[in-house]
Amino acid sequence: MNLNPYLSLSQEVNEALDKGKPVVALESTIISHGMPYPENIETAKEVEQIIRDNGAVPATIAILDGRIKIGLTAEELTALASRDDITKASRKDLPYLLATGRSGATTVAATMICADLAGIRLFVTGGIGGVHRGAETTMDISADLEELARTNVAVICAGAKSILDLGLTLEYLETKGVPVMGYQTDSLPAFFTRTSDFAVHFRVDDAEEIGRILHTKWELGLQGGAVIANPIPSGHALDASYMTGVIEAALVEAKQQSITGKDVTPFLLDHVNRATEGRSLAANIELIKANAGLGAAAAVAFYEQKKKAYQR
Ligand code: PSU
Ligand code: MN
């Protein structure tokens, strides 16, 4: 049982955590701000099912009426997916939303915080935030990176979109001691494409290895998370030079409209979605489904390691 007064766990998640079963966290910004309706709700439900089919319990996380909800009902998912008054909630937003009884869709950073409060160690999403291009003057660096440095939750994703500066993002994670692992790849996946010009810190080839590495990291007392980057399934990857053009146009538009702060990422995501007329959406759906399968398998492997250590 979790006694944190701000947390409200679904019965399914609560029971799974009590019994030491594998649980996988899911974020809600991707539902509210990352995909259009109704694809967002359809995908959210499919992803939960994939996690169940692979032996783990899904826990979608959001802030609803001043409470941290871990594990959402169908009605709550639909509200997140269809209402347009759900703000994007990152670390800095949590105290305000909770203290004033408001609602918000959690980013990677906020989802990690909430997962950690509940004792959930693995988290599946599409892409993480990072160091933005031009950050040397704008100082736009996602709070996701700082969270990965301090909070013990591993994120399974398809790398990061090249709306970001992928090289600087990797440097930042290296400085903060966050391992970036490529699943069956040596190259950092760039969300829509399977590879980028950058190498991951380590290659891992199966879920069991991921479980062992995570268990070792936290048994050593090394604070912080890890990134497991799973390349988009080959048949669904988009053409790299086409995406470079789309992303560059989005960046120019954001600059012209003087978009700043928390609006930058949703603006760029929306611009890319519209410019590719659904092609990026289709890719996005496929990659998150693949991440759900891998995340569940990694969670099963991680809990296996925990059990073994406990028996020693
Ligand atoms: N990148 C994506 N899709 C997303 C996001 C990022 O490809 O949906 C969302 C995630 O919730 C991530 C957040 O945590 O954007 C990062 O926002 P910011 O750059 O403002 O920190
Ligand atoms: Mn930012």
Coordinates of C-alpha atoms and ligand atoms in Angstrom, one line a residue:
M1 CA 0.0 0.0 0.0
N2 CA 1.3 3.5 -0.8
L3 CA 0.6 6.1 1.8
N4 CA 1.6 9.2 -0.2
P5 CA -1.4 11.5 0.1
Y6 CA -1.0 12.9 -3.4
L7 CA -1.0 9.4 -5.1
S8 CA -4.0 7.4 -6.2
L9 CA -3.2 4.0 -7.6
S10 CA -5.6 1.9 -9.5
Q11 CA -6.5 -1.4 -7.9
E12 CA -4.7 -3.3 -10.6
V13 CA -1.5 -1.4 -10.2
N14 CA -1.7 -1.4 -6.4
E15 CA -2.0 -5.2 -6.3
A16 CA 0.8 -5.7 -8.8
L17 CA 3.2 -3.6 -6.8
D18 CA 2.2 -5.3 -3.6
K19 CA 2.9 -8.7 -5.1
G20 CA 6.2 -7.6 -6.7
K21 CA 4.9 -8.1 -10.2
P22 CA 6.4 -6.2 -13.1
V23 CA 4.8 -2.8 -13.7
V24 CA 5.5 -0.4 -16.6
A25 CA 4.7 3.3 -16.5
L26 CA 3.3 5.2 -19.4
E27 CA 3.2 9.0 -19.9
S28 CA 0.2 11.1 -20.8
T29 CA 1.7 14.1 -22.6
I30 CA 2.1 11.9 -25.6
I31 CA -1.7 11.3 -25.4
S32 CA -2.8 15.0 -24.8
H33 CA -0.1 16.8 -26.8
G34 CA 1.8 14.3 -28.9
M35 CA -1.0 12.7 -31.1
P36 CA -4.4 13.8 -32.4
Y37 CA -7.7 12.4 -31.3
P38 CA -8.8 9.6 -31.8
E39 CA -5.5 8.0 -32.7
N40 CA -4.2 9.0 -29.3
I41 CA -6.8 7.1 -27.3
E42 CA -6.6 4.1 -29.6
T43 CA -2.9 3.9 -29.3
A44 CA -2.9 4.4 -25.5
K45 CA -5.3 1.4 -25.2
E46 CA -3.3 -0.7 -27.6
V47 CA 0.0 0.0 -25.8
E48 CA -1.6 -1.0 -22.5
Q49 CA -2.7 -4.3 -24.0
I50 CA 0.7 -5.0 -25.5
I51 CA 2.2 -4.6 -22.0
R52 CA -0.3 -7.0 -20.6
D53 CA 0.3 -9.5 -23.4
N54 CA 4.0 -9.4 -22.5
G55 CA 3.6 -10.2 -18.9
A56 CA 3.6 -6.8 -17.1
V57 CA 0.9 -4.4 -15.8
P58 CA 0.6 -1.0 -17.5
A59 CA 0.3 2.1 -15.4
T60 CA -0.6 5.2 -17.4
I61 CA 0.1 8.3 -15.3
A62 CA -1.6 11.8 -15.2
I63 CA -2.5 14.5 -12.8
L64 CA -6.3 14.6 -12.5
D65 CA -8.1 17.1 -10.3
G66 CA -5.2 17.6 -8.0
R67 CA -4.1 14.0 -7.6
I68 CA -1.4 11.9 -9.2
K69 CA -3.3 9.0 -10.8
I70 CA -1.3 5.9 -11.5
G71 CA -3.3 3.5 -13.7
L72 CA -6.2 5.2 -15.5
T73 CA -9.7 4.0 -16.2
A74 CA -11.1 4.1 -19.8
E75 CA -13.0 7.3 -18.9
E76 CA -9.9 9.0 -17.6
L77 CA -8.0 8.0 -20.7
T78 CA -10.7 9.4 -22.9
A79 CA -10.8 12.7 -20.9
L80 CA -7.1 13.1 -21.4
A81 CA -7.3 12.3 -25.1
S82 CA -10.2 14.5 -26.0
R83 CA -10.2 17.5 -23.6
D84 CA -8.3 20.6 -24.8
D85 CA -7.8 22.1 -21.3
I86 CA -5.2 19.6 -20.2
T87 CA -1.9 21.4 -19.6
K88 CA 1.5 19.8 -20.1
A89 CA 3.0 19.0 -16.7
S90 CA 6.7 18.7 -16.1
R91 CA 8.6 18.8 -12.8
K92 CA 8.1 22.5 -12.2
D93 CA 4.3 22.2 -12.7
L94 CA 3.6 19.5 -10.2
P95 CA 3.3 21.5 -7.0
Y96 CA 1.0 24.1 -8.6
L97 CA -1.3 21.5 -10.3
L98 CA -1.6 19.4 -7.2
A99 CA -2.0 22.2 -4.7
T100 CA -4.8 23.9 -6.8
G101 CA -6.7 20.8 -7.7
R102 CA -5.9 21.1 -11.4
S103 CA -5.2 18.5 -14.1
G104 CA -2.2 17.9 -16.4
A105 CA -0.6 15.5 -18.8
T106 CA 2.8 14.3 -17.5
T107 CA 5.9 14.6 -19.5
V108 CA 8.8 12.1 -19.3
A109 CA 10.2 14.1 -16.4
A110 CA 7.0 14.3 -14.4
T111 CA 6.1 10.7 -15.3
M112 CA 9.4 9.5 -13.9
I113 CA 8.8 11.4 -10.6
C114 CA 5.3 9.9 -10.2
A115 CA 6.5 6.4 -11.2
D116 CA 9.3 6.7 -8.6
L117 CA 6.9 7.8 -5.9
A118 CA 4.8 4.6 -6.6
G119 CA 7.9 2.4 -6.8
I120 CA 7.7 1.7 -10.6
R121 CA 11.1 1.4 -12.2
L122 CA 10.5 1.1 -15.9
F123 CA 8.7 3.5 -18.2
V124 CA 7.8 3.2 -21.9
T125 CA 7.3 6.2 -24.2
G126 CA 8.0 7.4 -27.8
G127 CA 10.7 9.9 -27.6
I128 CA 12.5 11.9 -24.8
G129 CA 13.1 15.6 -24.6
G130 CA 16.7 16.8 -24.8
V131 CA 19.0 19.6 -25.6
H132 CA 17.4 21.8 -28.3
R133 CA 19.3 23.0 -31.4
G134 CA 20.7 26.5 -30.5
A135 CA 20.6 25.7 -26.8
E136 CA 24.0 27.6 -26.5
T137 CA 22.0 30.8 -26.8
T138 CA 18.4 29.8 -25.8
M139 CA 19.4 27.5 -22.9
D140 CA 16.5 25.3 -23.9
I141 CA 17.3 21.9 -22.4
S142 CA 14.4 19.6 -21.5
A143 CA 13.8 18.9 -17.8
D144 CA 13.7 15.3 -18.9
L145 CA 17.5 15.2 -18.9
E146 CA 17.9 16.5 -15.4
E147 CA 15.2 14.0 -14.2
L148 CA 17.2 11.1 -15.9
A149 CA 20.2 12.3 -13.9
R150 CA 18.4 12.1 -10.5
T151 CA 15.4 9.7 -10.5
N152 CA 15.7 6.0 -10.6
V153 CA 13.4 5.1 -13.5
A154 CA 14.6 3.7 -16.8
V155 CA 13.0 5.0 -20.0
I156 CA 12.4 2.8 -23.1
C157 CA 12.0 5.0 -26.1
A158 CA 12.9 5.3 -29.8
G159 CA 15.7 7.7 -29.1
A160 CA 15.0 11.4 -29.6
K161 CA 13.6 13.4 -32.6
S162 CA 16.1 15.4 -34.5
I163 CA 14.1 18.5 -33.6
L164 CA 16.8 18.3 -30.9
D165 CA 20.6 18.4 -31.1
L166 CA 21.2 14.7 -30.6
G167 CA 25.0 15.2 -30.1
L168 CA 24.6 17.7 -27.3
T169 CA 21.8 15.5 -25.8
L170 CA 24.2 12.6 -25.6
E171 CA 27.0 14.8 -24.1
Y172 CA 24.6 16.0 -21.5
L173 CA 23.5 12.5 -20.5
E174 CA 27.1 11.4 -20.4
T175 CA 28.1 14.2 -18.1
K176 CA 25.2 13.3 -15.8
G177 CA 26.1 9.6 -15.8
V178 CA 23.0 8.4 -17.5
P179 CA 23.7 5.3 -19.6
V180 CA 22.2 5.4 -23.1
M181 CA 21.8 1.9 -24.4
G182 CA 20.9 0.9 -28.0
Y183 CA 18.7 -2.1 -28.3
Q184 CA 20.3 -4.3 -30.9
T185 CA 22.0 -1.3 -32.4
D186 CA 25.3 0.7 -31.9
S187 CA 23.7 3.9 -33.3
L188 CA 21.4 6.3 -31.4
P189 CA 18.0 5.9 -33.1
A190 CA 16.5 9.3 -34.1
F191 CA 12.8 8.4 -33.6
F192 CA 11.6 8.4 -37.2
T193 CA 14.8 6.8 -38.4
R194 CA 16.7 3.7 -37.1
T195 CA 20.0 5.4 -36.9
S196 CA 21.7 8.8 -36.5
D197 CA 25.3 10.1 -36.8
F198 CA 25.8 9.3 -33.1
A199 CA 26.8 6.2 -31.2
V200 CA 25.0 5.0 -28.1
H201 CA 27.1 4.4 -25.0
F202 CA 26.4 0.7 -25.0
R203 CA 24.7 -1.9 -27.2
V204 CA 22.4 -4.4 -25.5
D205 CA 21.0 -7.4 -27.3
D206 CA 18.2 -8.8 -25.2
A207 CA 15.7 -7.9 -22.5
E208 CA 17.5 -10.0 -19.9
E209 CA 20.7 -8.0 -20.3
I210 CA 18.7 -4.8 -19.8
G211 CA 17.1 -6.1 -16.6
R212 CA 20.6 -7.1 -15.3
I213 CA 22.2 -3.7 -16.1
L214 CA 19.3 -1.8 -14.4
H215 CA 19.4 -4.0 -11.4
T216 CA 23.2 -3.6 -11.1
K217 CA 23.0 0.2 -11.4
W218 CA 20.5 0.6 -8.6
E219 CA 22.1 -2.1 -6.4
L220 CA 25.3 0.0 -6.6
G221 CA 23.4 2.9 -5.3
L222 CA 23.9 4.9 -8.5
Q223 CA 21.2 7.5 -8.6
G224 CA 19.3 8.3 -11.8
G225 CA 17.7 6.6 -14.7
A226 CA 18.8 5.0 -18.0
V227 CA 17.8 5.3 -21.6
I228 CA 17.0 2.2 -23.6
A229 CA 16.7 3.3 -27.2
N230 CA 14.8 0.9 -29.5
P231 CA 15.0 1.7 -33.2
I232 CA 11.6 2.1 -35.0
P233 CA 10.6 -1.2 -36.7
S234 CA 12.3 -1.2 -40.2
G235 CA 9.2 -1.2 -42.3
H236 CA 7.9 1.9 -40.6
A237 CA 11.0 4.1 -40.6
L238 CA 10.7 7.4 -42.6
D239 CA 13.3 8.7 -45.1
A240 CA 16.0 10.6 -43.3
S241 CA 16.5 13.4 -45.8
Y242 CA 12.8 14.0 -46.1
M243 CA 12.5 14.3 -42.3
T244 CA 15.5 16.6 -42.1
G245 CA 13.6 19.0 -44.5
V246 CA 10.4 18.8 -42.5
I247 CA 12.1 19.4 -39.2
E248 CA 14.2 22.3 -40.5
A249 CA 11.0 24.0 -41.7
A250 CA 9.4 23.5 -38.3
L251 CA 12.4 25.1 -36.6
V252 CA 12.3 28.1 -38.9
E253 CA 8.5 28.5 -38.2
A254 CA 9.1 28.2 -34.4
K255 CA 11.7 31.0 -34.6
Q256 CA 9.5 33.2 -36.7
Q257 CA 6.6 32.9 -34.3
S258 CA 9.0 33.4 -31.3
I259 CA 7.8 30.2 -29.6
T260 CA 9.6 29.7 -26.2
G261 CA 9.5 27.6 -23.1
K262 CA 7.2 24.6 -22.7
D263 CA 5.5 25.5 -26.0
V264 CA 8.5 24.7 -28.1
T265 CA 8.3 20.9 -28.2
P266 CA 4.5 20.7 -28.7
F267 CA 4.8 23.3 -31.5
L268 CA 7.5 21.4 -33.3
L269 CA 5.7 18.0 -32.9
D270 CA 2.5 19.5 -34.2
H271 CA 4.2 21.1 -37.2
V272 CA 5.9 17.8 -38.1
N273 CA 2.7 15.9 -37.7
R274 CA 0.8 18.2 -40.1
A275 CA 3.7 18.6 -42.6
T276 CA 3.9 14.8 -43.0
E277 CA 0.2 14.4 -43.3
G278 CA -0.2 11.4 -41.1
R279 CA 3.0 9.6 -42.1
S280 CA 4.8 10.6 -39.0
L281 CA 1.7 9.7 -36.9
A282 CA 1.7 6.2 -38.3
A283 CA 5.4 5.8 -37.6
N284 CA 4.9 7.2 -34.1
I285 CA 2.2 4.6 -33.4
E286 CA 4.3 1.7 -34.6
L287 CA 7.4 2.7 -32.6
I288 CA 5.6 3.1 -29.4
K289 CA 4.0 -0.3 -29.8
A290 CA 7.4 -1.8 -30.3
N291 CA 8.7 0.0 -27.3
A292 CA 5.8 -1.4 -25.2
G293 CA 6.8 -5.0 -26.1
L294 CA 10.4 -4.4 -25.2
G295 CA 9.6 -2.4 -22.1
A296 CA 7.4 -5.2 -20.7
A297 CA 10.0 -7.8 -21.5
A298 CA 12.7 -5.7 -19.8
A299 CA 10.4 -5.2 -16.7
V300 CA 9.9 -8.9 -16.4
A301 CA 13.6 -9.5 -16.6
F302 CA 14.3 -6.7 -14.1
Y303 CA 11.9 -8.1 -11.5
E304 CA 13.4 -11.6 -12.1
Q305 CA 16.8 -10.1 -11.0
K306 CA 15.2 -8.4 -8.0
K307 CA 13.7 -11.7 -6.9
K308 CA 17.0 -13.6 -7.3
A309 CA 18.9 -10.9 -5.3
Y310 CA 16.2 -11.2 -2.5
Q311 CA 16.7 -14.9 -2.3
R312 CA 20.5 -14.6 -2.0
Ligands
PSU1 N1 9.2 14.1 -27.9 C1 8.4 13.4 -28.7 N2 7.1 13.2 -28.4 C2 6.6 13.7 -27.2 C3 7.5 14.5 -26.4 C4 8.8 14.7 -26.8 O1 8.9 12.9 -29.8 O2 5.4 13.6 -26.9 C5 6.9 15.1 -25.1 C6 7.3 14.2 -23.9 O3 6.3 14.2 -23.0 C7 8.5 14.8 -23.3 C8 8.2 16.3 -23.6 O4 8.8 14.6 -22.0 O5 7.6 16.3 -24.8 C9 9.4 17.2 -23.5 O6 9.0 18.5 -23.5 P1 10.1 19.7 -23.2 O7 11.0 19.6 -24.4 O8 9.3 20.9 -23.1 O9 10.8 19.3 -21.9
MN2 MN 12.2 23.3 -23.3

